[in-house]
Every structure is written in C-alpha cells, then in structure tokens.
Tab-separated table of C-alpha atoms in Angstrom:
chain	number	residue	atom	x	y	z
A	25	MET	CA	240.938	256.578	246.912
A	26	LYS	CA	243.222	257.406	244.003
A	27	ILE	CA	241.988	256.681	240.479
A	28	ASP	CA	244.348	256.296	237.534
A	29	CYS	CA	243.264	255.572	233.973
A	30	LEU	CA	245.426	253.906	231.330
A	31	VAL	CA	244.012	254.085	227.809
A	32	THR	CA	244.789	250.796	226.098
A	33	GLY	CA	244.628	249.124	222.719
A	34	ALA	CA	243.153	249.774	219.307
A	35	TYR	CA	239.733	250.624	220.749
A	36	GLN	CA	241.127	253.103	223.305
A	37	GLU	CA	239.717	251.163	226.242
A	38	ASN	CA	239.954	252.659	229.726
A	39	CYS	CA	241.769	250.466	232.240
A	40	TYR	CA	241.328	251.872	235.743
A	41	ILE	CA	243.648	251.306	238.677
A	42	LEU	CA	242.122	252.185	242.043
A	43	SER	CA	244.529	252.459	244.965
A	44	ASN	CA	244.604	253.546	248.593
A	45	GLU	CA	247.174	255.080	250.924
A	46	GLN	CA	248.451	251.616	251.851
A	47	GLN	CA	249.315	251.027	248.168
A	48	GLU	CA	246.688	248.327	247.845
A	49	ALA	CA	245.022	248.393	244.446
A	50	VAL	CA	242.422	246.813	242.206
A	51	VAL	CA	242.737	246.759	238.428
A	52	VAL	CA	239.512	247.254	236.485
A	53	ASP	CA	239.290	245.995	232.883
A	54	PRO	CA	242.925	245.350	231.893
A	55	GLY	CA	242.247	245.632	228.171
A	56	GLU	CA	245.589	245.552	226.382
A	57	ASN	CA	249.131	246.948	226.710
A	58	ALA	CA	249.976	244.502	229.498
A	59	ASN	CA	253.530	245.824	229.778
A	60	GLU	CA	252.256	249.350	230.402
A	61	ILE	CA	249.937	248.118	233.150
A	62	ILE	CA	252.705	246.012	234.713
A	63	ASP	CA	255.144	248.932	234.576
A	64	PHE	CA	252.598	251.235	236.236
A	65	ILE	CA	251.972	248.760	239.058
A	66	THR	CA	255.694	248.210	239.570
A	67	HIS	CA	256.620	251.907	239.413
A	68	HIS	CA	254.039	252.834	242.040
A	69	GLY	CA	254.791	249.846	244.278
A	70	LEU	CA	251.192	248.659	244.286
A	71	SER	CA	249.913	245.442	245.827
A	72	ILE	CA	247.103	244.080	243.641
A	73	THR	CA	244.192	242.608	245.581
A	74	ALA	CA	241.836	241.903	242.671
A	75	TYR	CA	241.060	242.288	238.998
A	76	LEU	CA	237.505	243.514	238.464
A	77	CYS	CA	235.914	243.006	235.054
A	78	THR	CA	232.836	244.998	234.073
A	79	HIS	CA	232.362	242.625	231.135
A	80	ALA	CA	234.297	240.125	229.045
A	81	HIS	CA	234.833	241.672	225.618
A	82	ALA	CA	238.374	241.139	224.350
A	83	ASP	CA	239.211	244.848	224.364
A	84	HIS	CA	238.591	244.842	228.129
A	85	ILE	CA	240.387	241.643	229.212
A	86	SER	CA	243.156	240.863	226.699
A	87	ALA	CA	245.892	241.891	229.151
A	88	LEU	CA	244.332	239.987	232.054
A	89	HIS	CA	246.314	236.755	231.671
A	90	GLU	CA	249.718	238.441	231.427
A	91	VAL	CA	249.175	240.964	234.215
A	92	HIS	CA	247.588	238.325	236.450
A	93	THR	CA	250.575	236.020	235.880
A	94	GLN	CA	252.889	238.797	237.057
A	95	PHE	CA	250.671	239.857	239.979
A	96	PRO	CA	248.345	236.980	241.007
A	97	ALA	CA	245.096	238.031	242.680
A	98	HIS	CA	241.387	237.274	242.553
A	99	ILE	CA	239.544	237.835	239.266
A	100	ALA	CA	235.927	238.980	239.588
A	101	MET	CA	233.495	238.759	236.666
A	102	HIS	CA	229.857	237.797	236.181
A	103	THR	CA	229.473	234.119	235.255
A	104	LEU	CA	227.280	234.969	232.252
A	105	ASP	CA	230.368	236.571	230.696
A	106	TRP	CA	233.036	234.301	232.204
A	107	ASN	CA	231.411	231.355	230.425
A	108	TRP	CA	232.468	232.689	226.993
A	109	ALA	CA	235.268	235.115	227.843
A	110	PHE	CA	238.020	232.807	226.600
A	111	ASP	CA	236.168	231.145	223.712
A	112	GLU	CA	236.823	231.770	220.017
A	113	ILE	CA	233.657	233.858	219.774
A	114	ASN	CA	235.400	236.545	221.843
A	115	GLN	CA	237.760	238.103	219.332
A	116	SER	CA	237.817	241.121	217.064
A	117	PRO	CA	240.206	240.583	214.124
A	118	PRO	CA	242.583	242.062	213.245
A	119	TYR	CA	242.938	243.871	216.559
A	120	TYR	CA	242.087	241.278	219.195
A	121	ALA	CA	242.591	237.521	219.274
A	122	THR	CA	240.759	235.315	221.765
A	123	PRO	CA	241.990	236.283	225.264
A	124	MET	CA	244.119	233.748	227.116
A	125	GLN	CA	242.460	232.262	230.195
A	126	PRO	CA	244.167	232.977	233.530
A	127	ASP	CA	244.255	230.668	236.549
A	128	THR	CA	240.623	229.768	237.198
A	129	GLU	CA	241.253	229.012	240.882
A	130	THR	CA	241.293	232.754	241.561
A	131	TYR	CA	237.881	233.379	239.952
A	132	LEU	CA	235.097	235.134	241.879
A	133	ALA	CA	231.547	235.199	240.474
A	134	LEU	CA	230.262	238.752	240.880
A	135	GLU	CA	226.609	237.693	240.923
A	136	THR	CA	226.997	235.619	244.092
A	137	GLN	CA	226.594	238.627	246.376
A	138	PRO	CA	225.421	242.231	245.945
A	139	GLN	CA	228.048	243.766	248.218
A	140	TRP	CA	231.752	242.997	248.051
A	141	SER	CA	234.694	243.738	250.306
A	142	ILE	CA	238.081	242.880	248.815
A	143	GLY	CA	240.917	244.140	250.963
A	144	SER	CA	239.898	247.686	251.880
A	145	PHE	CA	237.779	248.113	248.746
A	146	GLU	CA	234.027	247.950	249.250
A	147	PHE	CA	231.602	248.127	246.350
A	148	GLU	CA	228.157	247.136	245.171
A	149	VAL	CA	227.599	245.009	242.088
A	150	ILE	CA	224.730	246.151	239.868
A	151	HIS	CA	223.961	243.699	237.081
A	152	THR	CA	223.549	245.859	233.968
A	153	PRO	CA	223.146	243.490	230.992
A	154	GLY	CA	222.522	244.595	227.446
A	155	HIS	CA	225.978	245.240	226.021
A	156	THR	CA	226.811	241.708	227.165
A	157	PRO	CA	224.732	239.271	229.252
A	158	GLY	CA	227.007	239.602	232.266
A	159	SER	CA	227.837	243.294	232.151
A	160	CYS	CA	228.061	244.800	235.636
A	161	THR	CA	228.387	248.255	237.121
A	162	LEU	CA	230.690	248.454	240.134
A	163	TYR	CA	229.453	251.152	242.504
A	164	PHE	CA	231.818	252.507	245.169
A	165	SER	CA	229.330	254.537	247.195
A	166	ALA	CA	231.859	255.941	249.677
A	167	ASP	CA	233.824	257.475	246.818
A	168	HIS	CA	230.802	258.403	244.675
A	169	ILE	CA	232.061	256.512	241.622
A	170	ALA	CA	230.513	253.882	239.377
A	171	LEU	CA	232.546	251.845	236.920
A	172	VAL	CA	229.950	251.378	234.207
A	173	GLY	CA	231.983	249.526	231.580
A	174	ASP	CA	230.369	249.848	228.155
A	175	THR	CA	226.811	250.214	229.435
A	176	LEU	CA	226.894	254.021	229.531
A	177	PHE	CA	229.049	256.600	227.782
A	178	LYS	CA	229.084	260.372	227.910
A	179	GLY	CA	226.185	261.268	225.634
A	180	SER	CA	225.632	257.707	224.479
A	181	CYS	CA	225.340	254.067	225.548
A	182	GLY	CA	226.797	250.675	224.710
A	183	ARG	CA	226.294	248.697	221.524
A	184	THR	CA	223.811	245.840	221.457
A	185	ASP	CA	224.582	244.448	217.993
A	186	LEU	CA	227.429	242.185	219.150
A	187	PRO	CA	226.894	238.540	220.201
A	188	GLY	CA	224.912	238.455	223.444
A	189	GLY	CA	223.760	242.058	223.105
A	190	ASN	CA	220.160	242.910	223.920
A	191	ALA	CA	218.635	246.366	223.431
A	192	VAL	CA	215.701	245.719	225.780
A	193	HIS	CA	218.033	244.633	228.570
A	194	LEU	CA	220.281	247.640	228.003
A	195	LYS	CA	217.334	250.013	228.320
A	196	GLU	CA	216.422	248.434	231.661
A	197	SER	CA	220.041	248.653	232.804
A	198	LEU	CA	220.183	252.364	232.040
A	199	LYS	CA	217.078	252.792	234.201
A	200	LYS	CA	218.998	251.162	237.057
A	201	LEU	CA	221.821	253.664	236.635
A	202	ARG	CA	219.320	256.527	236.860
A	203	ASN	CA	218.740	255.473	240.468
A	204	LEU	CA	222.312	256.265	241.476
A	205	PRO	CA	222.941	259.644	243.142
A	206	PRO	CA	223.286	262.352	240.465
A	207	GLU	CA	226.706	263.373	241.759
A	208	THR	CA	228.078	259.889	241.071
A	209	THR	CA	231.017	259.938	238.660
A	210	ALA	CA	230.540	257.375	235.905
A	211	LEU	CA	233.900	255.955	234.869
A	212	THR	CA	233.222	254.671	231.382
A	213	GLY	CA	234.886	251.898	229.400
A	214	HIS	CA	235.841	254.287	226.589
A	215	GLY	CA	236.075	258.049	226.336
A	216	GLU	CA	235.516	260.706	228.972
A	217	SER	CA	234.070	260.170	232.410
A	218	THR	CA	230.812	261.903	233.262
A	219	THR	CA	228.261	262.081	236.072
A	220	ILE	CA	224.943	260.318	236.388
A	221	GLY	CA	223.190	263.663	236.818
A	222	HIS	CA	224.727	265.071	233.649
A	223	GLU	CA	223.649	262.030	231.649
A	224	ILE	CA	220.103	262.129	233.025
A	225	ASN	CA	219.864	265.755	231.922
A	226	THR	CA	221.562	265.488	228.528
A	227	ASN	CA	221.753	261.881	227.313
A	228	PHE	CA	218.828	260.771	225.135
A	229	TYR	CA	219.323	257.148	226.180
A	230	MET	CA	218.959	257.979	229.883
A	231	ARG	CA	215.573	259.717	229.518
C-alpha cells in the first residue's frame, strides 16, 4: 500500500491518501485545501472507494463536502462524532467555519463492526475517545499502520479541553494503543509519524 500525506489548513492537519496498485484509494481526514486534494486524486488517476474520518473536528473534515462532491464514495465516521460534525459547535474562528454536510446516504457508522473491508482495504476500528467522543484509530494490520487521528502525537497526545473532550477517556484510549505491535507506524493527525514502540518508550502519556 502506498501512503501519501497532504498537510492542509491553518492547523497543518495531515490528510492521508492510501492507494494500491489498482489505483483504488481511501482518503483519511480531508481537512482543508480541497482543490489540492482533488488535484492529487486527479493527477494520480485514483478511484476513491471511501473517506475515513478519525474524528469530526473542523480541521479534519472541512474539505470533505467538496472532495466528496467531486468523487462520491462512502463516508465512514463514528456516530458519536457524526451527530455534531456539521453543527455550529464545530467551528474554529477565524480559521474554520462549520463544515458543510455531504450526502448522508453514503454514511457508514464505524462503530457498527470492528473489522471493515472497503474495496481491497481491510482495517480494524478501535474506538479511542477522549479528544472527541467518537475518535477512532484505524488499524491496518497487514501494513503495520495505525491512523490515530489526534489521540496520539509524537511525544504528546490529543487535547481534551475542547467540547466533548475527556481526559479520563483519553488515558484509557492510550492504553488501548499500547496493545498494538510496537513496530506499528502511528500516522498522526498533525506533525510527524512515529511508532507505537517509540511512544511507549519515550512518551510520558503512554506510560
């Protein structure tokens, strides 16, 4: 699997595009810069099979409506975040307005099953609340990668002082991530990627 990262928006959010040799792809957390994401998909001739959302904060989904309109596909998000993703509470002035809601007929609730197969992409959903109620880690075991959203960062962890944040839940979620194989690459929502093993050994919040 090929992994590309586009850094988007005022908060430097990481949008990941995972693709295979057949040019099928999933887009993870299309935060902003919709035109850049659309141009990348078009330039590489990718066929989008799904949009996967680790959580619903505006800096992670503000490009979703526009990109989804151009390339319709399923949208997967935990219901606990979908329920407020497109409400006025989900904005961060002056950088992010409330995200526009895409076609709801394509919505998939991540919590409805632990294992997913979308096209050729197979992954496990690990509910990792704390940063938001519906935050999820998407674990692709065959490729040894985990898309952790804003739950875990290199040397740090996600905020819990935003609406819906919960420090106790985040601590429990980080314990879940400790159970992943140490060689697993953690693709974070902001900043550098890391490995689970490195964070267990060096990150205060993972101890």
